[in-house]
Amino acid sequence: MYSISVSSELTTTGSFCKPPISLHRFSFPFLRYPFANIPKRSPATAIHARKRDPRSQPVLKPSIVEDVSMGDEEDDEEEQLLFDDSKDGIDASIEEDDYVKDEYVEAEKTELYVGDGAGGGGIESSPSTILSPHSLHGAERITEAINKPSSTMSTAGQVIRCKAAVAWEAGKPLVIEEVEVAPPQRNEVRVKILYTSLCHTDVYFWEAKGQNPLFPRILGHEAGGIVESVGEGVTDLQPGDHVLPIFTGECKECPHCKSEESNMCDLLRINTDRGSMINDGKSRFSIDGQPIHHFLGTSTFSEYTVVHVGQVAKINPAAPLDKVCVLSCGISTGFGATVNVAKPKKGHSVAIFGLGAVGLAAAEGARFSGASRIIGVDLNASRFEEAKKFGVTEFVNPKDHDKPVQQVIAEMTNGGVDRSVECTGSIQAMISAFECVHDGWGVAVLVGVPSRDDSFKTSPVNFLNERTLKGTFFGNYKPRTDIPKVVEQYMNKGLELEKLEMFITHSVPFSEINKAFEYMLSGQGLRCIIRMEH
Ligand code: NAD
Ligand code: ZN
């Protein structure tokens, strides 16, 4: 029996960075950044930090700190050098013949590229490779009328002292700390976060069970806020703009950004292992001079954060940030995975694996596309009632069956569903989602973030029988170009803000951010909005 082995060995060192398919082990050059290996605080220091900032303290208004520098002055040449180094480092570590570009997996059918490298002629790839997006309809750009304040906020150019929820150690409650947030450098903006929410991806990197541990870190990537100040070279954003920070970026210059098919920006695509800004490899966050790692370039669990301009979507200021903040990750990801990548046709059957916020947004995308049957698959039966509101018509709990869930679905649908979208992060569910699609035309789309060491195994015959396996980050949306338009659609009732509200099951003040983790881990809620309440 032949089998295809798709492993995520690359993610042990390089996260989701290019090149996504590895046929050889090699190490990634990001660790050369001076900030990459911050020593952990000693337990004593950590205790001190907790004591220093009890949650009962009055809200700290942002204050200006003089003469606090986060490092060397920004330097264009240095920036260029770092990028060049990084690319050279990658290329140099891979033999030319074995370098499989992700473009090869972006073809419409049988996406996996058969390499001749280490794997003994088999196929070896990371599930994160399959998350590379494959299609995007030509996007119309939106022109918005945005009201801007006439003056710049007084904190521009200064270090801001504010509250942030710091993850000091894997799996330990976040601690609200007073942090210093340096001014934005070249091509960066500093954003005042008003609302943020918790996505399961934050939880994975906080638990650090199947992911690389990087602490201390400020997590968070689903949020809405207002631009406080902009760095040099930023021309399309200004203080007062309403924005959504996005975990994957759009430089607008690279071949991916210029392609209608890809959102895998060369410069700013998701990188889960980077804990610093790409400009200089340093953090903009510190506590008493100790740098704190960034997360996904967004770090929204902070009253103020610094984000690369390419990871900021400027939206209609009339959009309610406490609701549209969930469009900055989960809801756009799920909805886009269905409408932009799986592309079900009217009357199709669609299976959705995982009925959290991402999966239910994928179900909503199926309903929106006119799917006639939407089969929800989850291990948590309490999800099923909620899922009906999102158009899910049938439910399968793998725990209720002795046979593999893909077989159950094939029997329910006379051979398999037309489309499936996996939104669990479970490798088993990923395999089932692929094997439950109909031969001849079935398309499966992976969305869940796999564990570092996961390996995707299936028979190549499943591909020969003309099933397609795809994957996507952020539902194939280009953050700057498409997300303002998505927000507008919700505003115009095309997709309805009320629908968005249905994803928001909880809301807590920033001081109770750890409750959001409890809700997600216990499977109680979909999205929990964390109110910064400046
Ligand atoms: P969630 O925890 O709210 O929902 C996940 C659901 O999957 C839960 O209801 C859980 O019970 C279910 N589940 C887990 N294992 C399962 C299995 N083996 N079979 C069936 N159901 C199973 O999480 P979420 O915030 O909705 O995120 C879902 C996934 O999407 C996560 O892996 C997250 O990291 C990922 N994600 C990916 C992207 C992307 O761009 N690709 C963006 C956001 C989130
Ligand atoms: Zn997310």
XYZ file of C-alpha atoms in Angstrom, residues 65 67 208 224 241 313 317:
7
model
C 8.424 57.945 28.902
C 14.709 58.662 26.774
C 3.201 25.603 23.258
C -9.856 46.370 16.060
C -7.820 55.749 11.060
C -6.445 46.989 7.016
C -14.817 54.308 10.699
